[in-house]
């Protein structure tokens, strides 16, 4: 393998670049996970996570990817065979539905247009028809990372409330948390699922389930679905004193302590404003190249990643390969039916203006060398926008 100078541009909507401060925090001796120092640290992490999720009753941390917490959410809050209503408008939503089906739940899918957000009206209409109250949970992905479309969780909550249906509300916040406002308690979300490698700026390896009291009650009172490793009961008992029922990934938790401190120091509003600004600059670049954003709803464009369409008859994969080969940058691939039709630019996590401009320069050069039809001017449009935008200090 030859050495490549400079740093690799990991320009995906997750995993995202891990800040040096997080790596330095992780580079410490592993301590006794049943000792007092560990207990103190974990109790601080639970509090910090509750702030980021918007005040849930508890946040479970599992040594797993985010998909593990899709499973944890389902097997802990539902009873065997329960019916769930899934809004499917992308690759990740459909995978969550597959998990639920394989776990034996009765999955009813509302198929959405992948280029638009979840429709609160259709969810409400289905719940209103459910007079027997068979639907036990509504499942929605907040930011569909495959398409770059963000759904309005508060509006879905209001629609559920409008029907008076007692369903639980489960939300995948995997690529929205710490990029887009998310307020679990205020929005009445019962279980939200996340992972470490996105807005939390950590390496992959931690999964999170943030839960409401209502979800914990259903967990305690419902007929239990078989579960062991992901069981909330045992986890909660240990977590109350800052411990885990099995050996936790201590070094990732050191990293989490650092990333929570960074988010607190930046301030949530500034973090969201930075993501909004970088996402807008990216969209201006896309328009400047004469390319189309996959998301068709201007109110639902993602702050975490932009999914860009290439022309009919063109293939985005050789373009992505050229960008990697020539400029050492990873762009997101098209997932599922979108393979080859789109590429994805991540602007999530520890990213600033100049990192984004470097990434957009790589895209512009890659479009040129791989022969994707485009116009020049994308990079200039992004630069103009960023130069005119408020400085982060004013935000
Ligand atoms: N949900 C969303 C919205 C995602 O973007 C991803 C991964 O990118 C997942 C779930 C699955 O996460 P993981 O790969 O950590 O299991």
XYZ file of N, CA, C and O in Angstrom, residues 192-294:
412
model
N -36.353 6.490 20.575
C -35.561 6.911 19.422
C -34.275 6.099 19.399
O -33.745 5.708 20.432
N -33.830 5.855 18.182
C -32.704 4.946 17.942
C -31.591 5.725 17.275
O -31.841 6.498 16.344
N -30.371 5.547 17.760
C -29.262 6.269 17.127
C -27.990 5.435 17.185
O -27.960 4.361 17.793
N -26.945 5.939 16.552
C -25.636 5.279 16.568
C -24.550 6.320 16.771
O -24.796 7.527 16.690
N -23.335 5.858 17.032
C -22.266 6.774 17.442
C -21.576 7.487 16.289
O -20.965 8.540 16.479
N -21.657 6.930 15.078
C -20.722 7.327 14.009
C -21.233 8.450 13.105
O -20.762 8.603 11.995
N -22.216 9.214 13.594
C -22.815 10.238 12.717
C -22.628 11.607 13.370
O -21.507 12.081 13.484
N -23.722 12.233 13.829
C -23.593 13.566 14.435
C -22.832 13.544 15.747
O -22.337 14.582 16.199
N -22.718 12.393 16.378
C -21.975 12.321 17.646
C -20.468 12.204 17.428
O -19.703 12.169 18.398
N -20.039 12.104 16.167
C -18.619 12.262 15.805
C -17.708 11.191 16.381
O -16.520 11.435 16.604
N -18.255 10.019 16.663
C -17.451 8.929 17.224
C -17.203 7.866 16.159
O -17.895 7.821 15.148
N -16.253 6.972 16.405
C -16.175 5.806 15.524
C -17.451 4.976 15.654
O -18.194 5.114 16.638
N -17.719 4.088 14.691
C -18.864 3.190 14.837
C -18.675 2.296 16.056
O -17.546 2.063 16.484
N -19.772 1.793 16.609
C -19.651 0.813 17.698
C -20.602 0.998 18.855
O -20.759 0.087 19.655
N -21.243 2.177 18.951
C -22.231 2.352 20.016
C -23.608 2.564 19.385
O -23.737 3.294 18.399
N -24.613 1.941 19.990
C -26.001 2.188 19.600
C -26.736 2.782 20.788
O -26.368 2.520 21.949
N -27.755 3.582 20.511
C -28.499 4.247 21.583
C -29.998 4.019 21.391
O -30.503 4.080 20.273
N -30.676 3.793 22.513
C -32.141 3.784 22.538
C -32.545 4.806 23.585
O -32.320 4.577 24.785
N -33.114 5.916 23.164
C -33.619 6.902 24.128
C -35.098 6.614 24.316
O -35.835 6.451 23.331
N -35.532 6.536 25.572
C -36.882 6.015 25.829
C -37.699 6.938 26.728
O -37.159 7.629 27.591
N -39.010 6.911 26.510
C -39.947 7.651 27.365
C -40.389 6.755 28.518
O -40.210 5.529 28.483
N -41.035 7.359 29.511
C -41.599 6.560 30.607
C -42.657 5.598 30.069
O -42.799 4.473 30.541
N -43.405 6.067 29.062
C -44.456 5.227 28.486
C -43.870 3.952 27.862
O -44.395 2.856 28.016
N -42.737 4.126 27.175
C -42.089 2.957 26.566
C -41.576 2.022 27.653
O -41.687 0.793 27.530
N -41.061 2.594 28.739
C -40.574 1.746 29.833
C -41.739 0.999 30.489
O -41.608 -0.168 30.855
N -42.896 1.670 30.598
C -44.077 1.005 31.161
C -44.511 -0.165 30.280
O -44.807 -1.256 30.768
N -44.561 0.076 28.958
C -44.951 -1.018 28.047
C -43.955 -2.175 28.165
O -44.327 -3.348 28.100
N -42.691 -1.812 28.324
C -41.651 -2.830 28.462
C -41.920 -3.689 29.704
O -41.843 -4.917 29.651
N -42.254 -3.029 30.788
C -42.477 -3.732 32.052
C -43.786 -4.534 32.035
O -43.839 -5.656 32.505
N -44.825 -3.926 31.439
C -46.165 -4.498 31.606
C -46.606 -5.417 30.468
O -47.530 -6.212 30.654
N -45.991 -5.280 29.276
C -46.459 -6.075 28.135
C -45.961 -7.505 28.224
O -45.059 -7.826 29.002
N -46.551 -8.382 27.383
C -46.038 -9.754 27.294
C -44.656 -9.668 26.651
O -44.506 -9.070 25.586
N -43.630 -10.217 27.298
C -42.275 -9.965 26.797
C -41.948 -10.708 25.500
O -42.265 -11.890 25.356
N -41.338 -10.001 24.584
C -40.772 -10.613 23.392
C -39.415 -11.198 23.808
O -38.723 -10.578 24.618
N -39.045 -12.387 23.300
C -37.743 -12.946 23.692
C -36.611 -11.949 23.441
O -36.546 -11.315 22.386
N -35.777 -11.779 24.438
C -34.645 -10.848 24.349
C -33.642 -11.218 25.435
O -34.024 -11.759 26.482
N -32.411 -10.945 25.215
C -31.393 -11.254 26.226
C -30.365 -10.129 26.253
O -30.411 -9.246 27.112
N -29.496 -10.107 25.255
C -28.424 -9.103 25.229
C -28.979 -7.684 25.269
O -28.411 -6.803 25.892
N -30.092 -7.458 24.561
C -30.634 -6.095 24.453
C -31.703 -5.786 25.499
O -32.385 -4.762 25.401
N -31.836 -6.638 26.518
C -32.918 -6.434 27.488
C -32.725 -5.133 28.279
O -31.664 -4.900 28.869
N -33.770 -4.318 28.291
C -33.673 -3.038 29.007
C -33.691 -3.219 30.537
O -33.126 -2.401 31.248
N -34.399 -4.257 31.022
C -34.584 -4.371 32.479
C -33.247 -4.476 33.198
O -32.944 -3.707 34.121
N -32.447 -5.425 32.757
C -31.147 -5.667 33.375
C -30.232 -4.448 33.155
O -29.505 -4.014 34.055
N -30.312 -3.900 31.962
C -29.474 -2.740 31.631
C -29.823 -1.568 32.552
O -28.930 -0.912 33.103
N -31.117 -1.332 32.720
C -31.551 -0.188 33.536
C -31.095 -0.352 34.992
O -30.620 0.599 35.619
N -31.239 -1.583 35.484
C -30.846 -1.836 36.879
C -29.375 -1.458 37.079
O -29.014 -0.798 38.038
N -28.532 -1.857 36.153
C -27.093 -1.549 36.272
C -26.822 -0.070 35.988
O -26.008 0.563 36.661
N -27.500 0.458 34.964
C -27.257 1.862 34.568
C -27.557 2.833 35.707
O -26.934 3.886 35.796
N -28.517 2.467 36.557
C -28.878 3.403 37.629
C -27.685 3.753 38.506
O -27.599 4.828 39.070
N -26.706 2.834 38.576
C -25.506 3.123 39.368
C -24.311 3.418 38.460
O -23.172 3.491 38.909
N -24.557 3.537 37.175
C -23.466 3.875 36.248
C -22.769 2.665 35.664
O -21.691 2.796 35.083
N -23.401 1.499 35.780
C -22.730 0.287 35.298
C -23.532 -0.397 34.195
O -24.634 0.035 33.856
N -22.934 -1.444 33.662
C -23.521 -2.209 32.558
C -23.577 -3.683 32.952
O -22.731 -4.141 33.725
N -24.528 -4.459 32.382
C -24.597 -5.875 32.762
C -23.478 -6.712 32.148
O -23.342 -7.882 32.467
N -22.755 -6.137 31.206
C -21.612 -6.864 30.602
C -20.518 -5.851 30.315
O -20.690 -4.653 30.586
N -19.401 -6.318 29.788
C -18.249 -5.423 29.626
C -18.526 -4.385 28.538
O -18.710 -4.747 27.376
N -18.574 -3.119 28.918
C -18.869 -2.085 27.916
C -17.596 -1.679 27.160
O -16.492 -1.959 27.629
N -17.756 -1.008 26.006
C -16.573 -0.578 25.236
C -16.006 0.720 25.839
O -16.324 1.824 25.379
N -15.187 0.562 26.854
C -14.745 1.703 27.671
C -14.136 2.830 26.836
O -14.418 4.011 27.070
N -13.304 2.484 25.863
C -12.625 3.561 25.126
C -13.615 4.367 24.272
O -13.457 5.574 24.119
N -14.645 3.693 23.747
C -15.671 4.451 23.005
C -16.420 5.394 23.947
O -16.832 6.487 23.567
N -16.580 4.948 25.197
C -17.270 5.805 26.162
C -16.405 7.014 26.526
O -16.915 8.117 26.718
N -15.083 6.835 26.577
C -14.206 8.003 26.765
C -14.428 8.990 25.610
O -14.479 10.197 25.786
N -14.521 8.423 24.399
C -14.731 9.275 23.227
C -16.067 9.998 23.311
O -16.180 11.178 22.975
N -17.086 9.283 23.787
C -18.415 9.892 23.919
C -18.371 11.058 24.909
O -19.006 12.102 24.677
N -17.596 10.894 25.977
C -17.480 11.981 26.958
C -16.927 13.239 26.269
O -17.425 14.344 26.460
N -15.931 13.033 25.404
C -15.334 14.178 24.689
C -16.312 14.760 23.682
O -16.442 15.992 23.557
N -17.022 13.910 22.953
C -17.908 14.462 21.918
C -19.088 15.206 22.557
O -19.526 16.241 22.047
N -19.570 14.704 23.689
C -20.665 15.427 24.373
C -20.165 16.785 24.865
O -20.891 17.788 24.804
N -18.910 16.823 25.325
C -18.349 18.111 25.771
C -18.240 19.066 24.589
O -18.565 20.260 24.699
N -17.829 18.557 23.433
C -17.704 19.426 22.254
C -19.063 19.980 21.834
O -19.193 21.163 21.488
N -20.086 19.121 21.861
C -21.424 19.592 21.479
C -21.930 20.639 22.469
O -22.548 21.634 22.079
N -21.640 20.411 23.757
C -22.088 21.378 24.772
C -21.377 22.709 24.573
O -21.989 23.766 24.630
N -20.074 22.653 24.274
C -19.313 23.899 24.101
C -19.768 24.667 22.858
O -19.822 25.890 22.871
N -20.071 23.952 21.785
C -20.536 24.656 20.572
C -21.933 25.221 20.799
O -22.236 26.333 20.356
N -22.760 24.486 21.519
C -24.151 24.908 21.765
C -25.043 24.344 20.667
O -24.702 24.434 19.481
N -26.192 23.789 21.066
C -27.048 23.088 20.103
C -27.461 23.997 18.946
O -27.415 23.596 17.779
N -27.826 25.250 19.244
C -28.297 26.123 18.157
C -27.192 26.357 17.132
O -27.438 26.370 15.924
N -25.972 26.548 17.630
C -24.844 26.780 16.715
C -24.544 25.511 15.914
O -24.221 25.580 14.717
N -24.676 24.361 16.547
C -24.436 23.099 15.815
C -25.456 22.960 14.683
O -25.094 22.638 13.540
N -26.717 23.225 14.993
C -27.751 23.099 13.952
C -27.528 24.149 12.852
O -27.676 23.853 11.667
N -27.163 25.372 13.260
C -26.963 26.446 12.266
C -25.802 26.080 11.336
O -25.861 26.319 10.124
N -24.750 25.494 11.897
C -23.597 25.093 11.060
C -24.036 24.027 10.048
O -23.704 24.116 8.861
N -24.789 23.057 10.505
C -25.238 22.016 9.566
C -26.149 22.610 8.484
O -26.048 22.245 7.309
N -27.025 23.525 8.890
C -27.929 24.143 7.910
C -27.131 24.912 6.856
O -27.414 24.855 5.655
N -26.112 25.638 7.353
C -25.294 26.475 6.455
C -24.519 25.598 5.458
O -24.503 25.864 4.256
N -23.907 24.537 5.956
C -23.104 23.688 5.068
C -24.005 22.947 4.078
O -23.636 22.755 2.913
N -25.184 22.556 4.541
C -26.111 21.859 3.645
C -26.576 22.804 2.529
O -26.658 22.418 1.359
N -26.867 24.054 2.902
C -27.312 25.027 1.885
C -26.192 25.289 0.873
O -26.434 25.367 -0.337
N -24.963 25.412 1.369
C -23.830 25.628 0.448
C -23.729 24.451 -0.523
O -23.496 24.638 -1.729
N -23.927 23.257 -0.015
C -23.836 22.056 -0.866
C -24.933 22.092 -1.932
O -24.688 21.816 -3.113
N -26.144 22.463 -1.521
C -27.244 22.502 -2.502
C -26.986 23.570 -3.565
O -27.311 23.381 -4.728
N -26.375 24.682 -3.134
C -26.056 25.714 -4.152
C -25.014 25.182 -5.128
O -25.059 25.489 -6.320
N -24.063 24.397 -4.612
C -23.064 23.798 -5.509
C -23.761 22.854 -6.493
O -23.493 22.898 -7.701
N -24.661 22.039 -5.987
C -25.367 21.069 -6.849
C -26.122 21.818 -7.959
O -26.051 21.451 -9.144
N -26.812 22.896 -7.561
C -27.543 23.682 -8.572
C -26.563 24.317 -9.553
O -26.816 24.369 -10.766
N -25.424 24.766 -9.031
C -24.403 25.378 -9.895
C -23.836 24.388 -10.911
O -23.388 24.785 -11.983
N -23.845 23.112 -10.564
C -23.378 22.090 -11.517
C -24.494 21.680 -12.477
O -24.300 20.808 -13.333
N -25.671 22.241 -12.278
C -26.803 21.864 -13.131
C -27.312 20.465 -12.812
O -28.003 19.848 -13.624
N -26.989 19.953 -11.610
C -27.473 18.623 -11.203
C -28.691 18.792 -10.303
O -28.974 19.887 -9.819
N -29.388 17.688 -10.067
C -30.621 17.758 -9.264
C -30.457 17.079 -7.911
O -29.852 16.005 -7.827
N -31.028 17.736 -6.903
C -31.108 17.127 -5.576
C -32.193 16.046 -5.632
O -33.279 16.297 -6.158
N -31.930 14.874 -5.079
C -32.939 13.809 -5.100
C -34.185 14.230 -4.328
O -35.314 13.939 -4.724
